[in-house]
């Protein structure tokens, strides 16, 4: 596998010239940028022209990652030319958030073929029910197939997001890339770093991924109370208090959910994934050290081992982490790269939700995590 | 100085070195970073502290709610128990108690909380409770105690089984001691009863055996072993038929079981066999014990060895048997003797009266036909003697009858005036001839009151007393009074008195007056006449009538004889019979209206027959006579008579049999038959009536009575 990563900023332009030689039908181009592209449209078009044969996938972000740095309003690009791996791209337009499950099933069927090894998914961050999407993939795919990816972001504005495939950036869509062949290696890891906070509450009214009431009281005022003077920054400030959903099983596992939006009229809060009615939930708070450690653990879970081969690390971290870590956010990237092989090149973005296998499922929606996918070819 | 890594990174990002001062733009950039960093720091601190406070408050409130709910649940459990339950802290101060506790000790929980036992109950009890609490705490686990406490509602001491449990919190700290109590007063009493019952079972003198419904022996007591010889372990699980002697047949046992099934028990004697083979007789009861559903749960047999007693009983029965036989023989002998005596009396009565009535009759006849005064006087004297003899005989017979309890009192209508009326008739001549005055005093209202009694016997007493008064008076008045002593709803108590102004009776003689055969002295009889038996007879008669008799007397002044009788009220009108005054009229009327009437006279005694013929012939009646019963029957068969006079004692066939035969034949079926008999016993009269006779005339026959009866029955015949 041949790999290049580079970035375009308005101030400085391209930090490296795109290498056209990498273009081929077996080339994957990943590109991440702000929800509002504006003057980045032109470089994007130029980039398109550089790699006309390649398979494209990208998403809007709440921050672009390139190795140890996070930046906004950039085009962050990774180009990987595979030697022995087949690629196929599918773009699907959602009929609505309720379509998420079916959309995933459809995509899965479209991509499912003999030697499919894994799928990379980027989905609209505001109009998709991420947990439904994950379930859809899980139900349609045989076990053993890795599905990773993330939900596109829009900074802390939560206004609109896009994904792109072979076509131009589109809202309300899903782009999925299938990886075929026995040489492609997809490793993954995901970790959080949030602690439950305070008393348990009961979800007394919720619908899909919208939370209306906790313990018989409207949910939104609770968040306002906790945010205090920062309540004005909702929904972004809501990222400080993701929701932990207790599974109720013997391991007392929790599922973490990120706020995506609020509805003043309904006094409701929209999350990135389902909030089951009757579930026991708790607020969470960030544990700064554990966030960083979490990122390192995510990298450890990838079991990259020692290699000199080029490794493309796709880091999809949660917008909530950036909101908390702020200036220190790059530390988690450092923690990741310190753990991964030196030949690793990392791109990625801060998302509104992360997709990665968990506990035997081929795909799960995660929130507030650092989710890593290592992409490389094993030529042996 | 080492740099904070974040600072180092910021410098690196900005392209600054720590040695080289930055350019102005870079400096501004660095300041901006610092600014943001401090700002972020503030915000982070704010958010963290805020969430800390809020969660603390929420947790506190939650804890409070849960605590309250928990307390409420606990309270609810506390309250719903129906035994007293309480919680005291390690110092013995009450933390909680339920309403059963409140009711028992007569306190409210609010009064108890914060206090100790010593504030609530007597200190003796409180000391014990406290000690038990401490024991439980020391042992660190639930301990059961028995405690006595006074139940306030009724002041009763009850026995409690108390469990004291030290209670620890989650950290193992002692919260206090939880107590619950069960009232075991009743169950303890029941246990004691059970023990007593077991003791009874064990110590009873009677053998007791208990079987299950199938009849297998569950238990026997020591007395069983003593009587039967079988040890307990030898018979457990066996059937009681091991005691069967073989001396009873199967129907005995069948009946036994029927009784148990239908009545729940059987009692009786049963011959059983001991272990050594010897036979004994048991007095046994077998009962069934049923449960509430009515199913038999146990059979219980109770028996004692009756053998010795049984032999005694048999011996006793034999004795009683022979005694009874002896008594029976004696009774029969006594009855025979009694009958013999009665028969003797009857016979004697007849045998003695017959000749005397013959004598009197003859004399009476002779007097009618003799004119010369000297012989008339002799005849009078003879008649008086004979009459005296007859009176004596009557008195003796009366007394014998009374003694032999053969005398029966009549229940006939009477009035006091009726009784008194006879007296002047009987005694008028005698009183006037002695210069005495007979004064009969009667309350006119009382005199006509109707009573039931025996007029003959009452009259007899009066006659006796008046006769005596006349006898023993030379001058003065004889007063007869009757007085109502008590008026009752059914009867009246009447006091009769006869007062005279005669010779009086010395005091020492008074006690002997009413005894038989003891007149004041024998000289009295000789001087004054009489039989000497009158008062004795009067006394007996009065006592038979439920009354008393007595006398008051002063020698030389006079005497008063009195007696009291109870007379029953009579509501039926009186049928007054004919009095003596009508007697002559009867004779005349007979002569006038019934001359020629055919009469059959059956009389075996020649003298009597002669007397009767004379009497009857004087009236002009046509007489056929028979000398015995057979002849009478024969004559009656051949001839129809207007009236038959039948003597009772006749040879060949007596009066009763003859009457029955005549009545059986058509000829004289309805002819009046009058019995003539010296037997004046009540049962004889009844026998006459039963045989078909119409009336009975006493011998010796008094002409007036005879004429009156003849008239009556001949009139009847004529009109009927």
Short mmCIF file of N, CA, C and O in Angstrom, two decimals, chain A residues 5-114:
data_model
loop_
_atom_site.label_atom_id
_atom_site.label_comp_id
_atom_site.label_asym_id
_atom_site.label_seq_id
_atom_site.Cartn_x
_atom_site.Cartn_y
_atom_site.Cartn_z
N UNK A 5 -0.52 11.61 3.14
CA UNK A 5 -1.48 12.46 3.86
C UNK A 5 -1.04 13.90 3.75
O UNK A 5 0.15 14.20 3.86
N UNK A 6 -2.01 14.81 3.51
CA UNK A 6 -1.69 16.22 3.40
C UNK A 6 -2.91 17.06 3.68
O UNK A 6 -4.02 16.57 3.78
N UNK A 7 -2.63 18.37 3.75
CA UNK A 7 -3.69 19.28 4.21
C UNK A 7 -3.65 20.56 3.39
O UNK A 7 -2.57 21.01 2.99
N UNK A 8 -4.87 21.12 3.23
CA UNK A 8 -4.98 22.43 2.60
C UNK A 8 -5.58 23.40 3.60
O UNK A 8 -6.62 23.13 4.18
N UNK A 9 -4.85 24.53 3.83
CA UNK A 9 -5.44 25.61 4.62
C UNK A 9 -5.57 26.85 3.74
O UNK A 9 -4.80 27.03 2.79
N UNK A 10 -6.52 27.66 4.06
CA UNK A 10 -6.70 28.92 3.29
C UNK A 10 -5.45 29.78 3.36
O UNK A 10 -5.03 30.42 2.39
N UNK A 11 -4.83 29.79 4.47
CA UNK A 11 -3.68 30.67 4.69
C UNK A 11 -2.47 30.21 3.90
O UNK A 11 -1.77 31.00 3.27
N UNK A 12 -2.25 28.90 3.98
CA UNK A 12 -0.99 28.43 3.42
C UNK A 12 -1.16 27.52 2.21
O UNK A 12 -0.16 27.02 1.65
N UNK A 13 -2.39 27.25 1.87
CA UNK A 13 -2.58 26.37 0.72
C UNK A 13 -2.23 24.93 1.09
O UNK A 13 -2.29 24.51 2.25
N UNK A 14 -1.88 24.14 0.05
CA UNK A 14 -1.49 22.75 0.28
C UNK A 14 -0.14 22.70 0.95
O UNK A 14 0.79 23.33 0.54
N UNK A 15 -0.02 21.86 2.03
CA UNK A 15 1.30 21.71 2.65
C UNK A 15 2.17 20.74 1.85
O UNK A 15 3.37 20.67 2.04
N UNK A 16 1.55 19.98 1.00
CA UNK A 16 2.28 19.11 0.05
C UNK A 16 1.47 19.06 -1.21
O UNK A 16 0.24 19.11 -1.17
N UNK A 17 2.11 18.93 -2.30
CA UNK A 17 1.39 18.78 -3.55
C UNK A 17 0.86 17.39 -3.67
O UNK A 17 1.58 16.41 -3.44
N UNK A 18 -0.42 17.26 -4.03
CA UNK A 18 -0.98 15.92 -4.23
C UNK A 18 -0.23 15.18 -5.32
O UNK A 18 0.12 15.77 -6.34
N UNK A 19 0.07 13.91 -5.08
CA UNK A 19 0.83 13.08 -6.02
C UNK A 19 -0.14 12.33 -6.91
O UNK A 19 -0.79 11.37 -6.47
N UNK A 20 -0.22 12.76 -8.13
CA UNK A 20 -1.19 12.17 -9.04
C UNK A 20 -0.90 10.73 -9.34
O UNK A 20 -1.78 9.98 -9.79
N UNK A 21 0.34 10.31 -9.14
CA UNK A 21 0.71 8.95 -9.48
C UNK A 21 -0.03 7.91 -8.64
O UNK A 21 -0.10 6.74 -8.99
N UNK A 22 -0.53 8.36 -7.57
CA UNK A 22 -1.23 7.41 -6.73
C UNK A 22 -2.64 7.08 -7.23
O UNK A 22 -3.32 6.19 -6.71
N UNK A 23 -3.08 7.85 -8.22
CA UNK A 23 -4.43 7.61 -8.72
C UNK A 23 -4.55 6.25 -9.38
O UNK A 23 -3.66 5.85 -10.14
N UNK A 24 -5.62 5.54 -9.08
CA UNK A 24 -5.93 4.26 -9.72
C UNK A 24 -7.32 3.83 -9.28
O UNK A 24 -7.86 4.40 -8.35
N UNK A 25 -7.83 2.85 -9.91
CA UNK A 25 -9.12 2.33 -9.43
C UNK A 25 -9.04 1.72 -8.03
O UNK A 25 -10.06 1.57 -7.34
N UNK A 26 -7.84 1.33 -7.63
CA UNK A 26 -7.67 0.74 -6.31
C UNK A 26 -7.16 1.75 -5.30
O UNK A 26 -6.53 1.41 -4.31
N UNK A 27 -7.41 3.04 -5.64
CA UNK A 27 -6.96 4.08 -4.72
C UNK A 27 -8.14 4.62 -3.95
O UNK A 27 -9.22 4.88 -4.51
N UNK A 28 -7.90 4.79 -2.66
CA UNK A 28 -8.92 5.38 -1.79
C UNK A 28 -8.49 6.79 -1.42
O UNK A 28 -7.35 6.99 -0.97
N UNK A 29 -9.41 7.74 -1.63
CA UNK A 29 -9.12 9.11 -1.20
C UNK A 29 -10.10 9.47 -0.09
O UNK A 29 -11.32 9.40 -0.28
N UNK A 30 -9.55 9.81 1.06
CA UNK A 30 -10.39 10.28 2.18
C UNK A 30 -10.17 11.77 2.32
O UNK A 30 -9.03 12.22 2.37
N UNK A 31 -11.28 12.53 2.41
CA UNK A 31 -11.13 13.96 2.58
C UNK A 31 -12.10 14.47 3.63
O UNK A 31 -13.28 14.08 3.64
N UNK A 32 -11.62 15.32 4.52
CA UNK A 32 -12.45 15.87 5.61
C UNK A 32 -12.32 17.38 5.59
O UNK A 32 -11.23 17.93 5.41
N UNK A 33 -13.48 18.04 5.84
CA UNK A 33 -13.44 19.49 5.83
C UNK A 33 -14.61 20.05 6.60
O UNK A 33 -15.43 19.32 7.14
N UNK A 34 -14.72 21.37 6.67
CA UNK A 34 -15.80 21.99 7.44
C UNK A 34 -17.14 21.80 6.72
O UNK A 34 -17.18 21.54 5.52
N UNK A 35 -18.21 21.98 7.49
CA UNK A 35 -19.54 21.83 6.91
C UNK A 35 -19.79 22.88 5.85
O UNK A 35 -20.40 22.63 4.83
N UNK A 36 -19.28 24.08 6.14
CA UNK A 36 -19.37 25.14 5.14
C UNK A 36 -18.04 25.23 4.40
O UNK A 36 -17.04 25.73 4.93
N UNK A 37 -18.01 24.69 3.21
CA UNK A 37 -16.73 24.62 2.49
C UNK A 37 -16.25 25.99 1.98
O UNK A 37 -15.06 26.28 1.99
N UNK A 38 -17.20 26.79 1.49
CA UNK A 38 -16.85 28.16 1.00
C UNK A 38 -15.65 28.15 0.05
O UNK A 38 -15.70 27.51 -0.98
N UNK A 39 -14.56 28.83 0.49
CA UNK A 39 -13.42 28.92 -0.43
C UNK A 39 -12.65 27.63 -0.54
O UNK A 39 -11.65 27.53 -1.26
N UNK A 40 -13.11 26.57 0.16
CA UNK A 40 -12.41 25.30 0.02
C UNK A 40 -12.97 24.50 -1.13
O UNK A 40 -12.46 23.41 -1.46
N UNK A 41 -14.04 25.01 -1.71
CA UNK A 41 -14.63 24.30 -2.84
C UNK A 41 -13.61 24.13 -3.97
O UNK A 41 -13.51 23.08 -4.59
N UNK A 42 -12.88 25.22 -4.23
CA UNK A 42 -11.93 25.18 -5.36
C UNK A 42 -10.85 24.15 -5.18
O UNK A 42 -10.63 23.30 -6.07
N UNK A 43 -10.16 24.14 -4.05
CA UNK A 43 -9.13 23.11 -3.88
C UNK A 43 -9.73 21.70 -3.92
O UNK A 43 -9.09 20.76 -4.37
N UNK A 44 -10.93 21.60 -3.44
CA UNK A 44 -11.56 20.28 -3.47
C UNK A 44 -11.75 19.83 -4.91
O UNK A 44 -11.46 18.66 -5.25
N UNK A 45 -12.22 20.73 -5.70
CA UNK A 45 -12.38 20.38 -7.12
C UNK A 45 -11.04 20.02 -7.75
O UNK A 45 -10.94 19.07 -8.53
N UNK A 46 -10.02 20.80 -7.40
CA UNK A 46 -8.68 20.51 -7.93
C UNK A 46 -8.26 19.13 -7.50
O UNK A 46 -7.68 18.34 -8.27
N UNK A 47 -8.54 18.78 -6.26
CA UNK A 47 -8.17 17.47 -5.74
C UNK A 47 -8.91 16.38 -6.50
O UNK A 47 -8.34 15.34 -6.84
N UNK A 48 -10.15 16.64 -6.77
CA UNK A 48 -10.94 15.69 -7.53
C UNK A 48 -10.27 15.39 -8.87
O UNK A 48 -10.20 14.23 -9.30
N UNK A 49 -9.81 16.46 -9.45
CA UNK A 49 -9.19 16.31 -10.78
C UNK A 49 -7.91 15.50 -10.72
O UNK A 49 -7.53 14.83 -11.68
N UNK A 50 -7.25 15.58 -9.55
CA UNK A 50 -6.00 14.81 -9.39
C UNK A 50 -6.23 13.32 -9.35
O UNK A 50 -5.37 12.55 -9.79
N UNK A 51 -7.35 12.92 -8.78
CA UNK A 51 -7.56 11.48 -8.58
C UNK A 51 -8.89 11.08 -9.18
O UNK A 51 -9.84 10.74 -8.48
N UNK A 52 -8.98 11.13 -10.44
CA UNK A 52 -10.25 10.84 -11.11
C UNK A 52 -10.67 9.38 -11.04
O UNK A 52 -11.85 9.06 -11.04
N UNK A 53 -9.73 8.44 -10.93
CA UNK A 53 -10.09 7.01 -10.93
C UNK A 53 -10.40 6.49 -9.52
O UNK A 53 -10.95 5.40 -9.37
N UNK A 54 -9.95 7.30 -8.57
CA UNK A 54 -9.99 6.78 -7.20
C UNK A 54 -11.42 6.67 -6.67
O UNK A 54 -12.37 7.25 -7.20
N UNK A 55 -11.51 5.92 -5.60
CA UNK A 55 -12.76 5.81 -4.83
C UNK A 55 -12.69 6.85 -3.73
O UNK A 55 -11.73 6.89 -2.97
N UNK A 56 -13.73 7.69 -3.68
CA UNK A 56 -13.70 8.83 -2.75
C UNK A 56 -14.65 8.60 -1.57
O UNK A 56 -15.73 8.05 -1.74
N UNK A 57 -14.23 9.08 -0.40
CA UNK A 57 -15.11 9.13 0.78
C UNK A 57 -14.70 10.27 1.67
O UNK A 57 -13.50 10.52 1.85
N UNK A 58 -15.69 11.00 2.19
CA UNK A 58 -15.33 12.09 3.08
C UNK A 58 -16.52 12.55 3.87
O UNK A 58 -17.66 12.15 3.63
N UNK A 59 -16.23 13.43 4.83
CA UNK A 59 -17.31 13.90 5.70
C UNK A 59 -16.97 15.28 6.23
O UNK A 59 -15.78 15.62 6.36
N UNK A 60 -18.02 16.03 6.59
CA UNK A 60 -17.79 17.31 7.27
C UNK A 60 -17.47 17.04 8.72
O UNK A 60 -17.81 15.97 9.25
N UNK A 61 -16.83 17.99 9.39
CA UNK A 61 -16.25 17.68 10.69
C UNK A 61 -16.56 18.73 11.75
O UNK A 61 -17.06 19.81 11.46
N UNK A 62 -16.24 18.34 12.99
CA UNK A 62 -16.17 19.29 14.10
C UNK A 62 -14.69 19.50 14.40
O UNK A 62 -14.31 19.80 15.53
N UNK A 63 -13.87 19.35 13.38
CA UNK A 63 -12.42 19.54 13.53
C UNK A 63 -11.72 18.48 12.70
O UNK A 63 -12.13 17.33 12.71
N UNK A 64 -10.70 18.88 11.93
CA UNK A 64 -9.97 17.92 11.09
C UNK A 64 -8.71 17.50 11.79
O UNK A 64 -8.00 18.34 12.39
N UNK A 65 -8.40 16.23 11.70
CA UNK A 65 -7.20 15.68 12.36
C UNK A 65 -6.17 15.33 11.29
O UNK A 65 -6.51 14.66 10.31
N UNK A 66 -5.00 15.76 11.51
CA UNK A 66 -3.88 15.32 10.67
C UNK A 66 -2.72 15.09 11.60
O UNK A 66 -2.19 16.05 12.19
N UNK A 67 -2.34 13.84 11.76
CA UNK A 67 -1.32 13.43 12.72
C UNK A 67 -1.61 14.04 14.07
O UNK A 67 -2.66 13.80 14.63
N UNK A 68 -0.68 14.86 14.62
CA UNK A 68 -0.89 15.34 15.98
C UNK A 68 -1.65 16.66 16.05
O UNK A 68 -1.79 17.24 17.11
N UNK A 69 -2.12 17.12 14.89
CA UNK A 69 -2.73 18.44 14.96
C UNK A 69 -4.20 18.41 14.59
O UNK A 69 -4.64 17.58 13.79
N UNK A 70 -4.91 19.30 15.24
CA UNK A 70 -6.34 19.49 14.95
C UNK A 70 -6.50 20.89 14.40
O UNK A 70 -5.92 21.84 14.95
N UNK A 71 -7.29 20.98 13.38
CA UNK A 71 -7.52 22.30 12.83
C UNK A 71 -8.93 22.35 12.28
O UNK A 71 -9.54 21.32 12.02
N UNK A 72 -9.38 23.58 12.09
CA UNK A 72 -10.70 23.75 11.49
C UNK A 72 -10.54 24.44 10.15
O UNK A 72 -9.52 25.09 9.87
N UNK A 73 -11.60 24.29 9.38
CA UNK A 73 -11.62 24.95 8.06
C UNK A 73 -10.44 24.57 7.21
O UNK A 73 -9.77 25.42 6.60
N UNK A 74 -10.15 23.29 7.19
CA UNK A 74 -9.08 22.79 6.31
C UNK A 74 -9.66 21.69 5.46
O UNK A 74 -10.75 21.18 5.72
N UNK A 75 -8.92 21.31 4.44
CA UNK A 75 -9.18 20.04 3.77
C UNK A 75 -8.07 19.12 4.18
O UNK A 75 -6.90 19.37 3.88
N UNK A 76 -8.45 18.08 4.93
CA UNK A 76 -7.43 17.12 5.36
C UNK A 76 -7.65 15.86 4.55
O UNK A 76 -8.77 15.35 4.49
N UNK A 77 -6.54 15.38 3.91
CA UNK A 77 -6.67 14.33 2.90
C UNK A 77 -5.74 13.19 3.20
O UNK A 77 -4.60 13.39 3.64
N UNK A 78 -6.24 11.98 2.93
CA UNK A 78 -5.36 10.80 2.91
C UNK A 78 -5.60 10.09 1.59
O UNK A 78 -6.75 9.92 1.19
N UNK A 79 -4.48 9.71 0.90
CA UNK A 79 -4.59 8.97 -0.35
C UNK A 79 -3.87 7.66 -0.16
O UNK A 79 -2.67 7.64 0.17
N UNK A 80 -4.58 6.55 -0.36
CA UNK A 80 -3.97 5.22 -0.19
C UNK A 80 -4.20 4.42 -1.44
O UNK A 80 -5.35 4.22 -1.85
N UNK A 81 -3.09 3.97 -2.03
CA UNK A 81 -3.20 3.12 -3.22
C UNK A 81 -2.93 1.70 -2.79
O UNK A 81 -1.83 1.38 -2.31
N UNK A 82 -3.93 0.80 -3.04
CA UNK A 82 -3.81 -0.59 -2.58
C UNK A 82 -3.23 -1.45 -3.67
O UNK A 82 -3.51 -1.26 -4.85
N UNK A 83 -2.45 -2.40 -3.26
CA UNK A 83 -1.82 -3.30 -4.22
C UNK A 83 -2.78 -4.43 -4.56
O UNK A 83 -2.95 -4.80 -5.71
N UNK A 84 -3.41 -5.01 -3.51
CA UNK A 84 -4.18 -6.24 -3.75
C UNK A 84 -5.56 -6.19 -3.11
O UNK A 84 -6.10 -7.21 -2.67
N UNK A 85 -6.09 -5.00 -3.03
CA UNK A 85 -7.38 -4.88 -2.36
C UNK A 85 -8.37 -4.21 -3.27
O UNK A 85 -8.05 -3.18 -3.88
N UNK A 86 -9.54 -4.84 -3.35
CA UNK A 86 -10.58 -4.24 -4.16
C UNK A 86 -11.37 -3.23 -3.36
O UNK A 86 -11.51 -3.33 -2.15
N UNK A 87 -11.89 -2.24 -4.07
CA UNK A 87 -12.68 -1.21 -3.39
C UNK A 87 -14.00 -1.02 -4.13
O UNK A 87 -14.05 -1.15 -5.35
N UNK A 88 -14.99 -0.74 -3.40
CA UNK A 88 -16.28 -0.40 -4.04
C UNK A 88 -16.94 0.66 -3.18
O UNK A 88 -16.93 0.58 -1.95
N UNK A 89 -17.58 1.64 -3.83
CA UNK A 89 -18.23 2.73 -3.07
C UNK A 89 -19.72 2.72 -3.33
O UNK A 89 -20.17 2.42 -4.44
N UNK A 90 -20.46 3.04 -2.32
CA UNK A 90 -21.93 3.17 -2.43
C UNK A 90 -22.34 4.45 -1.74
O UNK A 90 -21.87 4.77 -0.65
N UNK A 91 -23.21 5.19 -2.36
CA UNK A 91 -23.79 6.38 -1.72
C UNK A 91 -25.30 6.17 -1.62
O UNK A 91 -25.93 5.70 -2.58
N UNK A 92 -25.83 6.49 -0.50
CA UNK A 92 -27.28 6.27 -0.28
C UNK A 92 -27.89 7.53 0.32
O UNK A 92 -27.38 8.07 1.29
N UNK A 93 -28.98 7.96 -0.26
CA UNK A 93 -29.67 9.13 0.32
C UNK A 93 -30.74 8.66 1.29
O UNK A 93 -31.53 7.76 0.97
N UNK A 94 -30.75 9.29 2.43
CA UNK A 94 -31.74 8.88 3.46
C UNK A 94 -33.10 9.47 3.14
O UNK A 94 -33.22 10.64 2.77
N UNK A 95 -34.10 8.68 3.38
CA UNK A 95 -35.47 9.22 3.30
C UNK A 95 -35.80 10.00 4.57
O UNK A 95 -36.62 10.90 4.57
N UNK A 96 -35.17 9.67 5.64
CA UNK A 96 -35.38 10.37 6.92
C UNK A 96 -34.59 9.63 7.96
O UNK A 96 -33.98 8.59 7.70
N UNK A 97 -34.59 10.14 9.20
CA UNK A 97 -33.84 9.44 10.24
C UNK A 97 -34.38 8.05 10.48
O UNK A 97 -33.64 7.13 10.81
N UNK A 98 -35.67 7.89 10.25
CA UNK A 98 -36.29 6.59 10.44
C UNK A 98 -35.85 5.58 9.40
O UNK A 98 -36.11 4.40 9.49
N UNK A 99 -35.17 6.07 8.42
CA UNK A 99 -34.73 5.22 7.31
C UNK A 99 -33.38 4.60 7.59
O UNK A 99 -32.87 3.80 6.79
N UNK A 100 -32.78 4.99 8.71
CA UNK A 100 -31.39 4.63 8.96
C UNK A 100 -31.15 3.13 8.92
O UNK A 100 -30.20 2.66 8.30
N UNK A 101 -32.04 2.39 9.57
CA UNK A 101 -31.87 0.93 9.61
C UNK A 101 -31.93 0.34 8.20
O UNK A 101 -31.07 -0.44 7.80
N UNK A 102 -32.95 0.73 7.48
CA UNK A 102 -33.12 0.18 6.14
C UNK A 102 -31.99 0.60 5.21
O UNK A 102 -31.53 -0.17 4.37
N UNK A 103 -31.57 1.84 5.39
CA UNK A 103 -30.47 2.34 4.55
C UNK A 103 -29.23 1.48 4.74
O UNK A 103 -28.58 1.07 3.76
N UNK A 104 -28.95 1.19 6.04
CA UNK A 104 -27.77 0.37 6.32
C UNK A 104 -27.90 -1.00 5.71
O UNK A 104 -26.95 -1.53 5.12
N UNK A 105 -29.11 -1.57 5.85
CA UNK A 105 -29.32 -2.91 5.26
C UNK A 105 -29.09 -2.88 3.77
O UNK A 105 -28.45 -3.77 3.20
N UNK A 106 -29.63 -1.86 3.15
CA UNK A 106 -29.49 -1.73 1.70
C UNK A 106 -28.02 -1.63 1.29
O UNK A 106 -27.55 -2.34 0.39
N UNK A 107 -27.33 -0.73 1.97
CA UNK A 107 -25.90 -0.54 1.67
C UNK A 107 -25.15 -1.84 1.85
O UNK A 107 -24.33 -2.25 1.01
N UNK A 108 -25.47 -2.51 2.97
CA UNK A 108 -24.76 -3.75 3.27
C UNK A 108 -24.96 -4.77 2.16
O UNK A 108 -24.03 -5.43 1.72
N UNK A 109 -26.20 -4.88 1.71
CA UNK A 109 -26.48 -5.86 0.65
C UNK A 109 -25.76 -5.51 -0.63
O UNK A 109 -25.27 -6.36 -1.36
N UNK A 110 -25.70 -4.19 -0.84
CA UNK A 110 -25.04 -3.74 -2.07
C UNK A 110 -23.55 -4.05 -2.06
O UNK A 110 -22.95 -4.34 -3.09
N UNK A 111 -22.98 -3.95 -0.87
CA UNK A 111 -21.53 -4.14 -0.79
C UNK A 111 -21.15 -5.60 -0.56
O UNK A 111 -20.01 -6.01 -0.79
N UNK A 112 -22.14 -6.35 0.00
CA UNK A 112 -21.80 -7.71 0.40
C UNK A 112 -21.50 -8.59 -0.80
O UNK A 112 -22.36 -8.79 -1.65
N UNK A 113 -20.30 -9.06 -0.81
CA UNK A 113 -19.88 -9.97 -1.87
C UNK A 113 -18.83 -10.88 -1.29
O UNK A 113 -18.39 -10.69 -0.16
N UNK A 114 -18.44 -11.84 -2.03
CA UNK A 114 -17.59 -12.92 -1.56
C UNK A 114 -16.50 -12.57 -0.58
O UNK A 114 -16.50 -13.03 0.56
#
